[in-house]
PDB file of C-alpha atoms in Angstrom:
ATOM      1  CA  MET A  41       0.111   0.032  -0.020  1.00  0.00           C
ATOM      2  CA  ARG A  42       2.953   2.223   0.926  1.00  0.00           C
ATOM      3  CA  GLN A  43       4.380   1.868  -2.652  1.00  0.00           C
ATOM      4  CA  ALA A  44       0.981   3.438  -4.479  1.00  0.00           C
ATOM      5  CA  SER A  45       1.933   7.162  -3.026  1.00  0.00           C
ATOM      6  CA  PRO A  46       4.680   7.666  -5.406  1.00  0.00           C
ATOM      7  CA  LEU A  47       2.148   7.295  -8.621  1.00  0.00           C
ATOM      8  CA  VAL A  48      -0.543   8.544  -6.959  1.00  0.00           C
ATOM      9  CA  LEU A  49       1.958  12.053  -6.422  1.00  0.00           C
ATOM     10  CA  CYS A  50       2.924  11.873 -10.211  1.00  0.00           C
ATOM     11  CA  PHE A  51      -0.340  11.719 -11.181  1.00  0.00           C
ATOM     12  CA  ALA A  52      -1.269  14.894  -8.967  1.00  0.00           C
ATOM     13  CA  THR A  53       1.981  16.674 -10.049  1.00  0.00           C
ATOM     14  CA  ALA A  54       1.072  16.278 -13.464  1.00  0.00           C
ATOM     15  CA  LEU A  55      -2.473  17.561 -13.091  1.00  0.00           C
ATOM     16  CA  LEU A  56      -1.680  20.535 -11.080  1.00  0.00           C
ATOM     17  CA  ALA A  57       0.424  21.245 -14.083  1.00  0.00           C
ATOM     18  CA  SER A  58      -2.292  20.691 -16.510  1.00  0.00           C
ATOM     19  CA  LEU A  59      -4.232  23.035 -14.511  1.00  0.00           C
ATOM     20  CA  LEU A  60      -2.120  25.780 -14.414  1.00  0.00           C
ATOM     21  CA  VAL A  61      -1.541  25.983 -17.803  1.00  0.00           C
ATOM     22  CA  GLN A  62      -5.261  25.719 -19.004  1.00  0.00           C
ATOM     23  CA  PRO A  63      -5.863  29.250 -20.032  1.00  0.00           C
ATOM     24  CA  MET A  64      -3.683  28.638 -22.856  1.00  0.00           C
ATOM     25  CA  TRP A  65      -5.726  25.930 -23.917  1.00  0.00           C
ATOM     26  CA  ALA A  66      -8.032  26.050 -26.656  1.00  0.00           C
ATOM     27  CA  GLN A  67      -8.539  23.023 -28.379  1.00  0.00           C
ATOM     28  CA  ARG A  68     -10.430  20.301 -27.539  1.00  0.00           C
ATOM     29  CA  ALA A  69      -9.188  17.707 -25.075  1.00  0.00           C
ATOM     30  CA  TYR A  70      -8.814  13.786 -25.845  1.00  0.00           C
ATOM     31  CA  VAL A  71      -8.697  11.109 -23.719  1.00  0.00           C
ATOM     32  CA  GLY A  72      -7.568   7.228 -25.193  1.00  0.00           C
ATOM     33  CA  GLY A  73      -6.009   3.850 -24.715  1.00  0.00           C
ATOM     34  CA  LEU A  74      -2.418   2.996 -26.055  1.00  0.00           C
ATOM     35  CA  GLY A  75      -1.045  -0.787 -25.993  1.00  0.00           C
ATOM     36  CA  GLY A  76       1.612  -2.836 -27.887  1.00  0.00           C
ATOM     37  CA  GLY A  77       4.644  -4.817 -26.877  1.00  0.00           C
ATOM     38  CA  THR A  78       7.764  -3.643 -25.180  1.00  0.00           C
ATOM     39  CA  VAL A  79      11.569  -4.551 -24.759  1.00  0.00           C
ATOM     40  CA  TYR A  80      14.487  -3.501 -22.712  1.00  0.00           C
ATOM     41  CA  SER A  81      17.839  -3.071 -23.024  1.00  0.00           C
ATOM     42  CA  LYS A  82      20.585  -4.948 -21.002  1.00  0.00           C
ATOM     43  CA  VAL A  83      23.022  -3.416 -18.545  1.00  0.00           C
ATOM     44  CA  ASN A  84      25.998  -5.216 -17.824  1.00  0.00           C
ATOM     45  CA  ILE A  85      27.022  -6.737 -14.497  1.00  0.00           C
ATOM     46  CA  THR A  86      30.875  -6.859 -13.276  1.00  0.00           C
ATOM     47  CA  SER A  87      32.278  -9.107 -11.251  1.00  0.00           C
ATOM     48  CA  GLY A  88      35.653 -10.451  -9.545  1.00  0.00           C
ATOM     49  CA  THR A  89      33.993 -14.024 -10.508  1.00  0.00           C
ATOM     50  CA  GLY A  90      33.022 -13.379 -14.068  1.00  0.00           C
ATOM     51  CA  ASP A  91      30.797 -10.628 -15.823  1.00  0.00           C
ATOM     52  CA  GLY A  92      27.314 -11.028 -16.870  1.00  0.00           C
ATOM     53  CA  GLN A  93      23.944  -8.603 -18.057  1.00  0.00           C
ATOM     54  CA  VAL A  94      20.675  -8.797 -16.685  1.00  0.00           C
ATOM     55  CA  GLY A  95      17.413  -6.968 -17.633  1.00  0.00           C
ATOM     56  CA  PRO A  96      13.504  -7.657 -18.498  1.00  0.00           C
ATOM     57  CA  GLY A  97      12.936  -9.022 -21.613  1.00  0.00           C
ATOM     58  CA  PHE A  98       9.969  -8.533 -24.132  1.00  0.00           C
ATOM     59  CA  GLY A  99       6.834  -8.217 -23.241  1.00  0.00           C
ATOM     60  CA  PRO A 100       2.896  -6.619 -23.109  1.00  0.00           C
ATOM     61  CA  ALA A 101       2.195  -3.219 -22.143  1.00  0.00           C
ATOM     62  CA  GLY A 102      -1.375  -0.970 -22.193  1.00  0.00           C
ATOM     63  CA  GLY A 103      -2.838   2.113 -20.363  1.00  0.00           C
ATOM     64  CA  PHE A 104      -4.130   5.399 -20.850  1.00  0.00           C
ATOM     65  CA  VAL A 105      -3.402   8.950 -22.010  1.00  0.00           C
ATOM     66  CA  LEU A 106      -5.487  12.384 -20.909  1.00  0.00           C
ATOM     67  CA  GLY A 107      -4.516  15.595 -23.358  1.00  0.00           C
ATOM     68  CA  GLN A 108      -5.158  18.850 -24.681  1.00  0.00           C
ATOM     69  CA  THR A 109      -3.532  20.718 -27.556  1.00  0.00           C
ATOM     70  CA  MET A 110      -2.232  24.619 -27.240  1.00  0.00           C
ATOM     71  CA  LYS A 111      -4.293  27.368 -29.016  1.00  0.00           C
ATOM     72  CA  ASN A 112      -1.422  27.602 -31.561  1.00  0.00           C
ATOM     73  CA  GLY A 113      -1.752  23.583 -32.620  1.00  0.00           C
ATOM     74  CA  ARG A 114       1.801  23.094 -32.350  1.00  0.00           C
ATOM     75  CA  TRP A 115       2.378  22.081 -28.522  1.00  0.00           C
ATOM     76  CA  GLY A 116       0.105  20.020 -26.721  1.00  0.00           C
ATOM     77  CA  GLY A 117       0.144  17.902 -23.768  1.00  0.00           C
ATOM     78  CA  GLU A 118      -0.523  14.219 -21.826  1.00  0.00           C
ATOM     79  CA  LEU A 119      -0.838  12.465 -18.742  1.00  0.00           C
ATOM     80  CA  ARG A 120       0.182   8.930 -19.055  1.00  0.00           C
ATOM     81  CA  TYR A 121      -0.211   5.688 -17.227  1.00  0.00           C
ATOM     82  CA  ILE A 122       1.263   2.468 -19.224  1.00  0.00           C
ATOM     83  CA  PHE A 123       1.557  -0.826 -17.418  1.00  0.00           C
ATOM     84  CA  PHE A 124       4.411  -3.445 -18.551  1.00  0.00           C
ATOM     85  CA  GLN A 125       4.536  -7.065 -17.842  1.00  0.00           C
ATOM     86  CA  ASN A 126       8.391  -7.733 -18.558  1.00  0.00           C
ATOM     87  CA  ASP A 127      10.055 -10.739 -17.069  1.00  0.00           C
ATOM     88  CA  ILE A 128      13.714 -10.154 -15.941  1.00  0.00           C
ATOM     89  CA  LYS A 129      16.400 -12.034 -17.067  1.00  0.00           C
ATOM     90  CA  LEU A 130      19.868 -13.021 -15.908  1.00  0.00           C
ATOM     91  CA  GLU A 131      22.537 -14.251 -17.736  1.00  0.00           C
ATOM     92  CA  GLY A 132      25.965 -14.951 -16.356  1.00  0.00           C
ATOM     93  CA  GLY A 133      28.569 -17.897 -18.221  1.00  0.00           C
ATOM     94  CA  SER A 134      26.632 -20.632 -18.558  1.00  0.00           C
ATOM     95  CA  GLN A 135      23.717 -19.573 -16.317  1.00  0.00           C
ATOM     96  CA  SER A 136      20.713 -17.718 -16.679  1.00  0.00           C
ATOM     97  CA  VAL A 137      17.481 -17.174 -15.062  1.00  0.00           C
ATOM     98  CA  ASP A 138      14.226 -15.661 -15.488  1.00  0.00           C
ATOM     99  CA  PHE A 139      12.236 -13.775 -12.598  1.00  0.00           C
ATOM    100  CA  GLY A 140       8.501 -12.195 -12.870  1.00  0.00           C
ATOM    101  CA  ALA A 141       8.627  -8.718 -13.438  1.00  0.00           C
ATOM    102  CA  ARG A 142       6.562  -5.777 -14.259  1.00  0.00           C
ATOM    103  CA  SER A 143       6.571  -2.123 -14.021  1.00  0.00           C
ATOM    104  CA  HIS A 144       4.037   1.197 -13.628  1.00  0.00           C
ATOM    105  CA  SER A 145       5.015   4.352 -15.465  1.00  0.00           C
ATOM    106  CA  ALA A 146       3.261   7.538 -14.639  1.00  0.00           C
ATOM    107  CA  ALA A 147       3.956  10.763 -16.814  1.00  0.00           C
ATOM    108  CA  TYR A 148       3.527  14.487 -17.961  1.00  0.00           C
ATOM    109  CA  ASP A 149       4.446  14.625 -21.785  1.00  0.00           C
ATOM    110  CA  VAL A 150       4.754  17.465 -23.958  1.00  0.00           C
ATOM    111  CA  LEU A 151       4.063  17.110 -27.317  1.00  0.00           C
ATOM    112  CA  TYR A 152       5.334  19.422 -30.448  1.00  0.00           C
ATOM    113  CA  TYR A 153       3.324  18.879 -33.741  1.00  0.00           C
ATOM    114  CA  PHE A 154       4.926  18.856 -36.880  1.00  0.00           C
ATOM    115  CA  ASP A 155       2.196  21.411 -38.017  1.00  0.00           C
ATOM    116  CA  ASN A 156      -0.205  23.887 -36.722  1.00  0.00           C
ATOM    117  CA  GLU A 157      -3.185  22.308 -38.205  1.00  0.00           C
ATOM    118  CA  PRO A 158      -5.123  20.459 -35.502  1.00  0.00           C
ATOM    119  CA  GLU A 159      -7.974  19.288 -38.004  1.00  0.00           C
ATOM    120  CA  ALA A 160      -5.351  17.660 -40.093  1.00  0.00           C
ATOM    121  CA  LYS A 161      -6.229  14.086 -41.559  1.00  0.00           C
ATOM    122  CA  VAL A 162      -2.536  13.229 -40.243  1.00  0.00           C
ATOM    123  CA  ARG A 163      -0.300  14.719 -37.890  1.00  0.00           C
ATOM    124  CA  GLY A 164       3.131  13.939 -36.900  1.00  0.00           C
ATOM    125  CA  TYR A 165       4.632  14.742 -33.455  1.00  0.00           C
ATOM    126  CA  ALA A 166       7.515  14.944 -31.648  1.00  0.00           C
ATOM    127  CA  ALA A 167       7.206  13.682 -27.596  1.00  0.00           C
ATOM    128  CA  PHE A 168       9.256  14.503 -24.122  1.00  0.00           C
ATOM    129  CA  GLY A 169       8.627  13.544 -20.919  1.00  0.00           C
ATOM    130  CA  PHE A 170       9.164  13.161 -16.615  1.00  0.00           C
ATOM    131  CA  GLY A 171       7.669  11.112 -14.207  1.00  0.00           C
ATOM    132  CA  VAL A 172       7.987   7.872 -12.339  1.00  0.00           C
ATOM    133  CA  LYS A 173       8.479   4.102 -12.882  1.00  0.00           C
ATOM    134  CA  VAL A 174       7.304   1.573 -10.653  1.00  0.00           C
ATOM    135  CA  PHE A 175       9.288  -1.499 -10.796  1.00  0.00           C
ATOM    136  CA  GLN A 176       8.162  -4.854  -8.890  1.00  0.00           C
ATOM    137  CA  GLY A 177       9.415  -8.279  -8.964  1.00  0.00           C
ATOM    138  CA  THR A 178       6.681 -11.004  -8.841  1.00  0.00           C
ATOM    139  CA  GLY A 179       8.621 -14.304  -9.374  1.00  0.00           C
ATOM    140  CA  MET A 180       9.045 -16.727  -6.744  1.00  0.00           C
ATOM    141  CA  GLU A 181      13.006 -15.719  -4.459  1.00  0.00           C
ATOM    142  CA  ARG A 182      15.662 -18.501  -4.433  1.00  0.00           C
ATOM    143  CA  PHE A 183      18.553 -19.491  -2.051  1.00  0.00           C
ATOM    144  CA  ASP A 184      19.917 -21.282  -4.885  1.00  0.00           C
ATOM    145  CA  GLN A 185      19.436 -18.558  -7.838  1.00  0.00           C
ATOM    146  CA  PRO A 186      21.505 -18.684 -10.796  1.00  0.00           C
ATOM    147  CA  GLY A 187      23.907 -16.202 -11.246  1.00  0.00           C
ATOM    148  CA  SER A 188      23.708 -15.247  -7.609  1.00  0.00           C
ATOM    149  CA  HIS A 189      27.372 -14.352  -7.687  1.00  0.00           C
ATOM    150  CA  LEU A 190      26.162 -11.727 -10.097  1.00  0.00           C
ATOM    151  CA  ALA A 191      22.754 -10.361  -8.693  1.00  0.00           C
ATOM    152  CA  LEU A 192      20.084 -11.301  -6.607  1.00  0.00           C
ATOM    153  CA  LEU A 193      16.589 -11.253  -8.481  1.00  0.00           C
ATOM    154  CA  THR A 194      14.134  -9.800  -5.250  1.00  0.00           C
ATOM    155  CA  LYS A 195      10.382  -9.796  -5.127  1.00  0.00           C
ATOM    156  CA  THR A 196      10.536  -6.424  -4.057  1.00  0.00           C
ATOM    157  CA  THR A 197       8.649  -2.356  -5.533  1.00  0.00           C
ATOM    158  CA  GLN A 198      10.518   0.520  -6.125  1.00  0.00           C
ATOM    159  CA  THR A 199       9.739   3.808  -7.298  1.00  0.00           C
ATOM    160  CA  VAL A 200      13.049   5.106  -9.684  1.00  0.00           C
ATOM    161  CA  PRO A 201      12.682   8.705 -11.457  1.00  0.00           C
ATOM    162  CA  ALA A 202      12.526   8.464 -15.295  1.00  0.00           C
ATOM    163  CA  GLY A 203      12.169  10.107 -18.513  1.00  0.00           C
ATOM    164  CA  ASP A 204      10.761   9.340 -22.230  1.00  0.00           C
ATOM    165  CA  VAL A 205      11.457  10.576 -25.613  1.00  0.00           C
ATOM    166  CA  GLY A 206       9.651   9.208 -28.571  1.00  0.00           C
ATOM    167  CA  LEU A 207       8.354   9.796 -32.278  1.00  0.00           C
ATOM    168  CA  GLY A 208       4.635   9.471 -33.423  1.00  0.00           C
ATOM    169  CA  VAL A 209       1.682   9.899 -35.513  1.00  0.00           C
ATOM    170  CA  ARG A 210      -2.032  10.542 -35.140  1.00  0.00           C
ATOM    171  CA  VAL A 211      -4.515   9.931 -38.501  1.00  0.00           C
ATOM    172  CA  ARG A 212      -7.879  11.286 -37.560  1.00  0.00           C
ATOM    173  CA  MET A 213     -10.790   8.749 -38.286  1.00  0.00           C
ATOM    174  CA  GLY A 214     -14.065  10.690 -37.654  1.00  0.00           C
ATOM    175  CA  LYS A 215     -15.023  13.597 -36.299  1.00  0.00           C
ATOM    176  CA  ASN A 216     -14.555  12.888 -32.677  1.00  0.00           C
ATOM    177  CA  TRP A 217     -11.967   9.883 -33.399  1.00  0.00           C
ATOM    178  CA  PHE A 218      -8.266   9.581 -33.988  1.00  0.00           C
ATOM    179  CA  PHE A 219      -5.809   6.382 -34.618  1.00  0.00           C
ATOM    180  CA  ARG A 220      -2.156   6.699 -33.104  1.00  0.00           C
ATOM    181  CA  LEU A 221       0.983   5.076 -33.837  1.00  0.00           C
ATOM    182  CA  GLU A 222       4.071   5.791 -31.760  1.00  0.00           C
ATOM    183  CA  PHE A 223       7.669   5.009 -30.852  1.00  0.00           C
ATOM    184  CA  ARG A 224       9.077   5.555 -27.326  1.00  0.00           C
ATOM    185  CA  ASP A 225      12.422   5.111 -25.672  1.00  0.00           C
ATOM    186  CA  TYR A 226      11.778   4.924 -21.680  1.00  0.00           C
ATOM    187  CA  ILE A 227      14.608   6.090 -19.570  1.00  0.00           C
ATOM    188  CA  SER A 228      14.913   5.411 -16.042  1.00  0.00           C
ATOM    189  CA  ALA A 229      17.458   4.479 -13.133  1.00  0.00           C
ATOM    190  CA  VAL A 230      18.232   0.298 -12.654  1.00  0.00           C
ATOM    191  CA  PRO A 231      16.020  -0.873  -9.330  1.00  0.00           C
ATOM    192  CA  LYS A 232      18.739  -1.988  -7.573  1.00  0.00           C
ATOM    193  CA  ASN A 233      16.582  -3.285  -4.865  1.00  0.00           C
ATOM    194  CA  VAL A 234      14.454  -5.251  -7.443  1.00  0.00           C
ATOM    195  CA  ILE A 235      17.939  -6.441  -9.072  1.00  0.00           C
ATOM    196  CA  ALA A 236      20.617  -6.152  -6.383  1.00  0.00           C
ATOM    197  CA  GLU A 237      24.261  -6.330  -6.281  1.00  0.00           C
ATOM    198  CA  SER A 238      25.498  -9.141  -5.232  1.00  0.00           C
ATOM    199  CA  ILE A 239      29.320  -8.994  -2.891  1.00  0.00           C
ATOM    200  CA  ASP A 240      31.958  -7.925  -5.337  1.00  0.00           C
ATOM    201  CA  SER A 241      30.013  -7.097  -8.633  1.00  0.00           C
ATOM    202  CA  GLU A 242      28.670  -3.829 -10.262  1.00  0.00           C
ATOM    203  CA  ILE A 243      25.169  -3.022 -12.537  1.00  0.00           C
ATOM    204  CA  GLY A 244      24.657  -0.362 -14.967  1.00  0.00           C
ATOM    205  CA  ASP A 245      22.594   2.713 -13.659  1.00  0.00           C
ATOM    206  CA  ILE A 246      20.259   3.081 -16.647  1.00  0.00           C
ATOM    207  CA  PHE A 247      17.689   1.143 -18.329  1.00  0.00           C
ATOM    208  CA  HIS A 248      16.340   2.130 -21.985  1.00  0.00           C
ATOM    209  CA  HIS A 249      12.667   0.653 -22.638  1.00  0.00           C
ATOM    210  CA  TRP A 250      11.905   0.818 -25.865  1.00  0.00           C
ATOM    211  CA  ALA A 251       8.336   0.743 -26.526  1.00  0.00           C
ATOM    212  CA  PRO A 252       5.844   0.778 -29.899  1.00  0.00           C
ATOM    213  CA  LEU A 253       2.786   1.731 -29.144  1.00  0.00           C
ATOM    214  CA  PHE A 254      -0.466   2.082 -31.194  1.00  0.00           C
ATOM    215  CA  GLY A 255      -4.094   2.972 -29.818  1.00  0.00           C
ATOM    216  CA  ILE A 256      -7.158   4.895 -30.118  1.00  0.00           C
ATOM    217  CA  ALA A 257      -8.609   8.219 -28.847  1.00  0.00           C
ATOM    218  CA  TRP A 258     -11.928  10.322 -28.647  1.00  0.00           C
ATOM    219  CA  THR A 259     -11.691  13.955 -28.546  1.00  0.00           C
ATOM    220  CA  PHE A 260     -14.095  16.020 -26.671  1.00  0.00           C
TER     221      PHE A 260
END
């Protein structure tokens, strides 16, 4: 229960930011859903007893967005929540192990559209944002875990700062509906409570989380 508070704080901060810029909004707001598949980069582990790699693998994602567009049509903003299911894989020498894991991303993103025509049929955009990611180890901890000389995979929850950048396109499907396709790189600190360093080992600090996402949104 205590671990939910960072997500609540992030949503509250993002909502406050959107309210503060409310006088600048003129176009309709929108709400929508997103889904897709995602994969993480691996980080290196160095140790006196050998080297290895660790990181979540491929998995599904889904979530929602709440956004608006500024009156000049070039800029927009979105409050985003995305859920990711990516099991962690630890590899070192001839040993490897998979461990159940998931994460939650909550962020406020700024969008820059490549044209200033809010009602255009097709609109490309760039995006960047900042928020938090909550990592959760969900597997069963093992005393005899393979690769334990490199890292220990734990059933722990940890919140870390995160940012994201990406490109996308939205295609109007009717008066109030549009389809969107985008690619995001979520950049976060490695959760070293969930992926704990062993004695005499050192784990890299940054995860890149690549997410091709698609969805629909309704304007109002």
